[in-house]
Amino acid sequence: NPVAPDFANSIAGQTARGFGQAGFTIPAYLANPTIGASTSFPQAYQFGYDRYRDFAKEQGITFDEREAREAGLWNMPSATLDIIGDRFVVGKILKPLKGTNPSKSALTNIVKDGLKSFGVGGTTEGAQTEWENFNAKYLAGYDPDAKISDQVRTSMIVGGIVDSTISTGGQAATSATKLLNQRFHPTKGMTDQDLALAKNSVTDEEF
């Protein structure tokens, strides 16, 4: 069933769409940053294409495939902003793996990084919306009445919510996993010195 336009343009609707997009993009970044980054460009193209299609439908004008593709192509540079935000979030998720003691001030770090992610996510998402409006008004030029500031505030809120939630949840899960490994795994989390002492105190078969 098609989503009602009022809901799609609301904070709740855009947040749901943001989580859906992140559910595909963030795992791709975690698996391979190059693959993750490459997914942003077709998504940006599709968003520009879809926005023109929705505009044509709302205005009751004939859909023009060439103009839709042009709108998609002009929207692709906005993918660079997506990449900045996604790489920042992934960095925060993986941050606990770089430390030696995930329990030390873990909650403080998670909250602090969550707030940073809110700021970065809000800024990049707002800038993306400004680009999309600029595209509609000047580049693809199919909507000369578009306002550059339209929906920017909503996009900033949505971007902040999505990125901070994923950053906070992901970093908490990573910290918990590392802490459990350090406390219960026989070798993970040990320093090189402790590992050498352990190897010297048992036979190869036991180790």
Coordinates of C-alpha atoms in Angstrom, one line a residue:
N1 CA 0.0 0.0 0.0
P2 CA 1.3 3.5 -0.8
V3 CA 2.4 5.7 2.1
A4 CA 0.2 8.8 2.7
P5 CA 2.1 11.9 1.7
D6 CA 1.4 13.6 5.1
F7 CA 3.0 10.7 7.0
A8 CA 5.9 10.4 4.5
N9 CA 6.8 14.1 5.0
S10 CA 6.3 14.0 8.8
I11 CA 9.2 13.5 11.3
A12 CA 7.9 10.0 12.1
G13 CA 7.6 9.0 8.5
Q14 CA 11.1 10.4 7.6
T15 CA 12.6 8.8 10.7
A16 CA 11.2 5.4 9.7
R17 CA 12.6 5.8 6.2
G18 CA 15.9 6.9 7.6
F19 CA 16.2 3.8 9.8
G20 CA 15.2 1.7 6.8
Q21 CA 18.0 3.2 4.7
A22 CA 20.5 2.9 7.5
G23 CA 19.5 -0.7 8.0
F24 CA 21.0 -1.4 4.6
T25 CA 23.9 1.1 4.5
I26 CA 25.5 0.8 7.9
P27 CA 26.0 -3.0 7.7
A28 CA 27.5 -2.5 4.3
Y29 CA 30.0 0.0 5.8
L30 CA 30.9 -2.4 8.6
A31 CA 31.5 -5.2 6.1
N32 CA 33.5 -3.0 3.6
P33 CA 33.7 0.8 3.7
T34 CA 34.1 1.1 -0.1
I35 CA 31.0 -1.0 -0.7
G36 CA 29.1 1.1 1.9
A37 CA 30.1 4.4 0.3
S38 CA 29.1 3.1 -3.1
T39 CA 25.5 2.5 -2.0
S40 CA 25.0 6.2 -1.3
F41 CA 25.2 7.3 -4.9
P42 CA 22.4 5.2 -6.3
Q43 CA 20.2 6.1 -3.3
A44 CA 20.8 9.8 -4.0
Y45 CA 19.9 9.3 -7.6
Q46 CA 16.8 7.4 -6.8
F47 CA 15.7 10.0 -4.3
G48 CA 16.1 12.8 -6.9
Y49 CA 14.2 10.7 -9.4
D50 CA 11.4 9.9 -7.0
R51 CA 11.1 13.5 -5.9
Y52 CA 10.5 14.6 -9.5
R53 CA 8.0 11.8 -10.0
D54 CA 6.1 12.9 -6.9
F55 CA 6.2 16.5 -8.0
A56 CA 4.7 15.7 -11.4
K57 CA 2.0 13.6 -9.7
E58 CA 1.1 16.4 -7.2
Q59 CA 1.0 19.1 -10.0
G60 CA -0.9 16.9 -12.4
I61 CA 1.7 17.3 -15.1
T62 CA 2.9 14.7 -17.6
F63 CA 5.7 12.6 -16.2
D64 CA 8.9 13.1 -18.3
E65 CA 11.4 10.2 -18.0
R66 CA 14.3 12.4 -19.2
E67 CA 13.6 15.1 -16.6
A68 CA 13.3 12.5 -13.9
R69 CA 16.7 11.0 -14.8
E70 CA 18.2 14.5 -14.9
A71 CA 16.8 15.2 -11.4
G72 CA 18.3 12.0 -10.2
L73 CA 21.7 12.7 -11.7
W74 CA 21.9 16.2 -10.3
N75 CA 21.0 14.9 -6.9
M76 CA 23.9 12.4 -6.8
P77 CA 26.5 14.9 -5.4
S78 CA 24.5 15.0 -2.2
A79 CA 25.7 11.4 -1.6
T80 CA 29.0 12.8 -0.3
L81 CA 27.1 14.2 2.7
D82 CA 25.6 10.8 3.3
I83 CA 29.0 9.3 3.3
I84 CA 30.4 11.8 5.8
G85 CA 27.5 11.0 8.2
D86 CA 27.7 7.3 7.7
R87 CA 31.4 7.1 8.2
F88 CA 31.2 9.1 11.4
V89 CA 28.5 6.8 12.8
V90 CA 30.5 3.6 11.9
G91 CA 33.6 5.1 13.5
K92 CA 31.7 5.6 16.7
I93 CA 30.3 2.0 16.6
L94 CA 33.8 0.6 16.2
K95 CA 35.4 3.0 18.7
P96 CA 35.3 0.5 21.6
L97 CA 37.4 -2.0 19.7
K98 CA 40.3 0.5 19.7
G99 CA 40.4 0.9 23.5
T100 CA 41.9 -1.4 26.1
N101 CA 39.2 -1.0 28.8
P102 CA 35.6 -0.7 27.5
S103 CA 34.2 -0.5 31.0
K104 CA 36.1 2.7 31.9
S105 CA 33.7 5.6 31.4
A106 CA 31.9 3.6 28.8
L107 CA 28.5 5.2 29.5
T108 CA 29.9 8.7 29.4
N109 CA 31.7 8.0 26.1
I110 CA 28.5 6.5 24.6
V111 CA 26.4 9.5 25.5
K112 CA 29.0 11.9 24.4
D113 CA 29.5 10.2 21.0
G114 CA 25.7 9.9 20.7
L115 CA 25.4 13.7 21.0
K116 CA 28.2 14.2 18.5
S117 CA 26.4 11.8 16.1
F118 CA 23.2 13.8 16.5
G119 CA 25.0 17.0 15.5
V120 CA 26.8 15.4 12.5
G121 CA 23.7 13.6 11.4
G122 CA 21.5 16.7 11.7
T123 CA 24.0 18.9 9.8
T124 CA 24.6 16.5 6.9
E125 CA 20.9 15.6 6.5
G126 CA 19.9 19.3 6.6
A127 CA 22.5 20.1 4.0
Q128 CA 21.3 17.3 1.8
T129 CA 17.8 18.6 1.9
E130 CA 19.0 22.1 0.9
W131 CA 20.9 20.5 -2.0
E132 CA 17.7 18.7 -3.1
N133 CA 15.7 21.9 -3.0
F134 CA 18.4 23.7 -4.9
N135 CA 18.4 20.9 -7.5
A136 CA 14.6 21.1 -7.9
K137 CA 14.7 24.9 -8.2
Y138 CA 17.9 25.6 -10.2
L139 CA 19.7 22.5 -11.5
A140 CA 17.0 20.1 -12.7
G141 CA 14.8 23.2 -12.6
Y142 CA 11.4 21.4 -12.6
D143 CA 10.1 23.3 -9.5
P144 CA 10.9 27.0 -9.8
D145 CA 8.8 27.8 -6.8
A146 CA 10.8 25.5 -4.5
K147 CA 12.2 27.1 -1.3
I148 CA 15.8 26.2 -0.3
S149 CA 14.9 26.0 3.3
D150 CA 11.8 23.8 2.9
Q151 CA 11.8 20.8 5.2
V152 CA 15.4 21.5 6.3
R153 CA 14.6 21.7 10.0
T154 CA 12.6 18.5 9.9
S155 CA 15.5 16.8 8.1
M156 CA 18.0 17.9 10.7
I157 CA 15.8 16.5 13.5
V158 CA 15.4 13.2 11.6
G159 CA 19.1 12.9 10.7
G160 CA 20.1 13.6 14.4
I161 CA 17.6 11.0 15.7
V162 CA 18.6 8.3 13.3
D163 CA 22.4 8.7 13.5
S164 CA 22.5 9.2 17.3
T165 CA 20.3 6.1 17.9
I166 CA 22.4 3.9 15.7
S167 CA 25.7 5.3 17.1
T168 CA 24.5 4.8 20.7
G169 CA 23.0 1.4 20.2
G170 CA 25.9 0.1 18.1
Q171 CA 28.6 1.4 20.4
A172 CA 26.9 0.0 23.4
A173 CA 26.7 -3.5 21.7
T174 CA 30.3 -3.3 20.7
S175 CA 31.4 -2.3 24.2
A176 CA 29.4 -5.1 25.8
T177 CA 30.8 -7.7 23.4
K178 CA 34.4 -6.6 24.1
L179 CA 33.8 -6.5 27.8
L180 CA 32.4 -10.1 27.8
N181 CA 35.3 -11.3 25.7
Q182 CA 37.8 -9.8 28.1
R183 CA 36.1 -11.3 31.2
F184 CA 35.1 -14.7 29.9
H185 CA 37.1 -15.6 26.9
P186 CA 40.3 -17.5 27.8
T187 CA 42.6 -15.3 25.7
K188 CA 40.7 -12.3 24.1
G189 CA 41.4 -9.1 25.9
M190 CA 44.8 -10.2 27.3
T191 CA 47.9 -8.1 26.8
D192 CA 50.8 -9.7 24.9
Q193 CA 52.7 -10.0 28.2
D194 CA 49.8 -11.8 30.0
L195 CA 49.3 -14.1 26.9
A196 CA 53.0 -15.0 26.9
L197 CA 52.9 -15.8 30.7
A198 CA 49.8 -18.0 30.1
K199 CA 51.5 -19.9 27.3
N200 CA 54.6 -20.5 29.5
S201 CA 52.5 -21.9 32.3
V202 CA 50.6 -24.6 30.4
T203 CA 51.5 -27.2 27.8
D204 CA 50.7 -26.7 24.1
E205 CA 48.0 -29.3 24.3
E206 CA 46.3 -27.5 27.2
F207 CA 46.5 -24.1 25.6

